[in-house]
């Protein structure tokens, strides 16, 4: 089975991995990484220690954009990533999409306050607060 996984920040960092699987055994993996030096280095480290089976994949610790993108990528490969809808509007007052909020989180907005400043989400009625918190939790824990 041949599968391709990718993660990206619009207009910025992007990682694509093609994985050849035999059941849960990883037979080969081919990486294509575009972006910052930090992303290239972090991806290289993960690639060099890539395990032989899906269950042995461990998610990297940390909160940098590179680590958060790699966590998403590895969780997708493991089948643990909860994608959500395609691009639902999380904040209806300010018309802010999930993708826009997730991008802000990857780029360092790890609190509701910072999300408000960077995206204007959750600056109206406040009803989207639980959804925004869930998105922060999903990536930052
Ligand atoms: S829905 Fe986000 S502030 Fe009202």
CSV table of C-alpha atoms and ligand atoms in Angstrom, one decimal:
chain,number,residue,atom,x,y,z
A,1,UNK,CA,0.0,0.0,0.0
A,2,UNK,CA,1.4,3.4,-1.1
A,3,UNK,CA,0.1,6.5,0.7
A,4,UNK,CA,1.0,10.1,0.6
A,5,UNK,CA,0.6,12.5,3.6
A,6,UNK,CA,1.2,16.2,3.7
A,7,UNK,CA,1.0,19.1,6.1
A,8,UNK,CA,1.6,22.8,5.3
A,9,UNK,CA,1.2,26.4,6.3
A,10,UNK,CA,-0.3,28.4,3.5
A,11,UNK,CA,2.5,30.1,1.6
A,12,UNK,CA,5.2,28.7,3.9
A,13,UNK,CA,6.5,25.4,5.3
A,14,UNK,CA,5.3,22.2,3.7
A,15,UNK,CA,6.2,18.5,4.3
A,16,UNK,CA,5.1,15.6,2.1
A,17,UNK,CA,5.9,12.0,2.8
A,18,UNK,CA,5.2,9.0,0.6
A,19,UNK,CA,5.0,5.9,2.7
A,20,UNK,CA,5.1,2.3,1.4
A,21,UNK,CA,3.3,0.0,3.8
A,22,UNK,CA,3.0,-3.7,4.1
A,23,UNK,CA,0.2,-4.0,6.8
A,24,UNK,CA,1.6,-1.8,9.6
A,25,UNK,CA,5.2,-2.4,8.5
A,26,UNK,CA,6.8,0.7,6.9
A,27,UNK,CA,8.8,-0.6,3.9
A,28,UNK,CA,10.0,2.8,2.7
A,29,UNK,CA,9.4,6.5,3.2
A,30,UNK,CA,10.3,9.4,0.9
A,31,UNK,CA,10.3,12.9,2.2
A,32,UNK,CA,9.9,16.2,0.5
A,33,UNK,CA,10.4,19.2,2.8
A,34,UNK,CA,10.2,22.9,1.9
A,35,UNK,CA,10.5,25.7,4.4
A,36,UNK,CA,12.6,27.1,7.2
A,37,UNK,CA,16.0,25.8,8.3
A,38,UNK,CA,14.4,24.7,11.6
A,39,UNK,CA,11.8,22.7,9.7
A,40,UNK,CA,14.4,21.1,7.5
A,41,UNK,CA,16.5,20.1,10.5
A,42,UNK,CA,13.6,18.8,12.6
A,43,UNK,CA,12.3,16.8,9.6
A,44,UNK,CA,15.7,15.3,9.0
A,45,UNK,CA,16.0,14.2,12.6
A,46,UNK,CA,12.5,12.5,12.4
A,47,UNK,CA,13.3,11.0,9.0
A,48,UNK,CA,16.6,9.5,10.3
A,49,UNK,CA,14.9,7.9,13.3
A,50,UNK,CA,11.8,6.7,11.4
A,51,UNK,CA,10.7,3.3,12.8
A,52,UNK,CA,9.8,0.1,11.0
A,53,UNK,CA,6.2,-0.1,12.1
A,54,UNK,CA,3.3,2.4,12.4
A,55,UNK,CA,2.8,1.7,16.1
A,56,UNK,CA,6.4,2.7,16.9
A,57,UNK,CA,6.0,6.2,15.6
A,58,UNK,CA,6.3,8.6,18.5
A,59,UNK,CA,5.2,12.3,18.3
A,60,UNK,CA,7.9,14.9,18.9
A,61,UNK,CA,7.6,17.1,22.0
A,62,UNK,CA,7.8,20.9,21.7
A,63,UNK,CA,5.8,23.9,20.5
A,64,UNK,CA,7.7,25.4,17.6
A,65,UNK,CA,6.0,25.6,14.2
A,66,UNK,CA,8.3,22.8,12.9
A,67,UNK,CA,7.4,20.5,15.8
A,68,UNK,CA,3.7,21.2,15.5
A,69,UNK,CA,3.7,20.5,11.8
A,70,UNK,CA,5.7,17.3,12.3
A,71,UNK,CA,3.3,16.2,15.1
A,72,UNK,CA,0.4,16.6,12.7
A,73,UNK,CA,2.2,14.7,10.0
A,74,UNK,CA,3.2,11.8,12.2
A,75,UNK,CA,-0.3,11.6,13.7
A,76,UNK,CA,-1.8,11.5,10.2
A,77,UNK,CA,0.6,8.7,9.2
A,78,UNK,CA,-0.3,6.7,12.4
A,79,UNK,CA,-4.0,7.3,11.7
A,80,UNK,CA,-4.4,9.3,15.0
A,81,UNK,CA,-5.2,12.7,13.5
A,82,UNK,CA,-8.7,14.2,14.0
A,83,UNK,CA,-9.1,16.3,10.9
A,84,UNK,CA,-12.5,17.8,11.5
A,85,UNK,CA,-14.5,19.2,8.6
A,86,UNK,CA,-12.9,20.6,5.5
A,87,UNK,CA,-12.9,24.3,6.4
A,88,UNK,CA,-15.7,25.0,8.8
A,89,UNK,CA,-16.3,28.5,10.1
A,90,UNK,CA,-15.4,28.3,13.8
A,91,UNK,CA,-16.2,31.9,14.7
A,92,UNK,CA,-19.4,33.0,13.0
A,93,UNK,CA,-19.3,36.6,14.5
A,94,UNK,CA,-15.9,37.3,12.8
A,95,UNK,CA,-16.2,34.7,10.0
A,96,UNK,CA,-12.9,32.9,10.9
A,97,UNK,CA,-12.3,29.4,9.6
A,98,UNK,CA,-10.7,26.4,11.4
A,99,UNK,CA,-7.8,26.5,8.9
A,100,UNK,CA,-7.1,30.1,9.8
A,101,UNK,CA,-7.1,29.4,13.5
A,102,UNK,CA,-4.9,26.3,13.2
A,103,UNK,CA,-2.4,28.2,11.1
A,104,UNK,CA,-2.2,30.8,13.9
A,105,UNK,CA,-1.7,28.1,16.5
A,106,UNK,CA,1.1,26.5,14.5
A,107,UNK,CA,2.8,29.9,14.2
A,108,UNK,CA,2.8,30.5,17.9
A,109,UNK,CA,-0.7,31.6,19.1
A,110,UNK,CA,-1.1,29.0,21.9
A,111,UNK,CA,-3.6,30.9,24.0
A,112,UNK,CA,-7.1,32.3,23.5
A,113,UNK,CA,-5.7,35.8,23.9
A,114,UNK,CA,-3.2,35.3,21.1
A,115,UNK,CA,-5.8,33.7,18.9
A,116,UNK,CA,-8.0,36.7,19.4
A,117,UNK,CA,-5.2,39.1,18.5
A,118,UNK,CA,-4.0,37.3,15.4
A,119,UNK,CA,-7.3,36.1,13.9
A,120,UNK,CA,-10.1,38.2,15.6
A,121,UNK,CA,-11.8,34.9,16.4
A,122,UNK,CA,-13.7,34.9,19.7
A,123,UNK,CA,-13.9,38.7,19.8
A,124,UNK,CA,-17.7,38.8,19.4
A,125,UNK,CA,-20.4,36.8,21.3
A,126,UNK,CA,-17.8,34.4,22.7
A,127,UNK,CA,-19.8,31.3,21.8
A,128,UNK,CA,-16.9,29.8,19.8
A,129,UNK,CA,-14.6,29.7,22.8
A,130,UNK,CA,-14.9,25.9,23.4
A,131,UNK,CA,-14.2,25.2,19.7
A,132,UNK,CA,-11.1,27.4,19.8
A,133,UNK,CA,-9.9,25.8,23.0
A,134,UNK,CA,-10.4,22.4,21.4
A,135,UNK,CA,-8.1,23.4,18.5
A,136,UNK,CA,-5.4,24.7,20.9
A,137,UNK,CA,-5.7,21.4,22.9
A,138,UNK,CA,-5.5,19.3,19.8
A,139,UNK,CA,-2.1,20.7,18.9
A,140,UNK,CA,-0.6,21.9,22.2
A,141,UNK,CA,-2.1,19.5,24.6
B,1,LIG,S1,-18.9,33.0,17.3
B,1,LIG,FE1,-16.9,33.6,17.8
B,1,LIG,S2,-17.2,35.4,19.0
B,1,LIG,FE2,-19.3,34.8,18.4
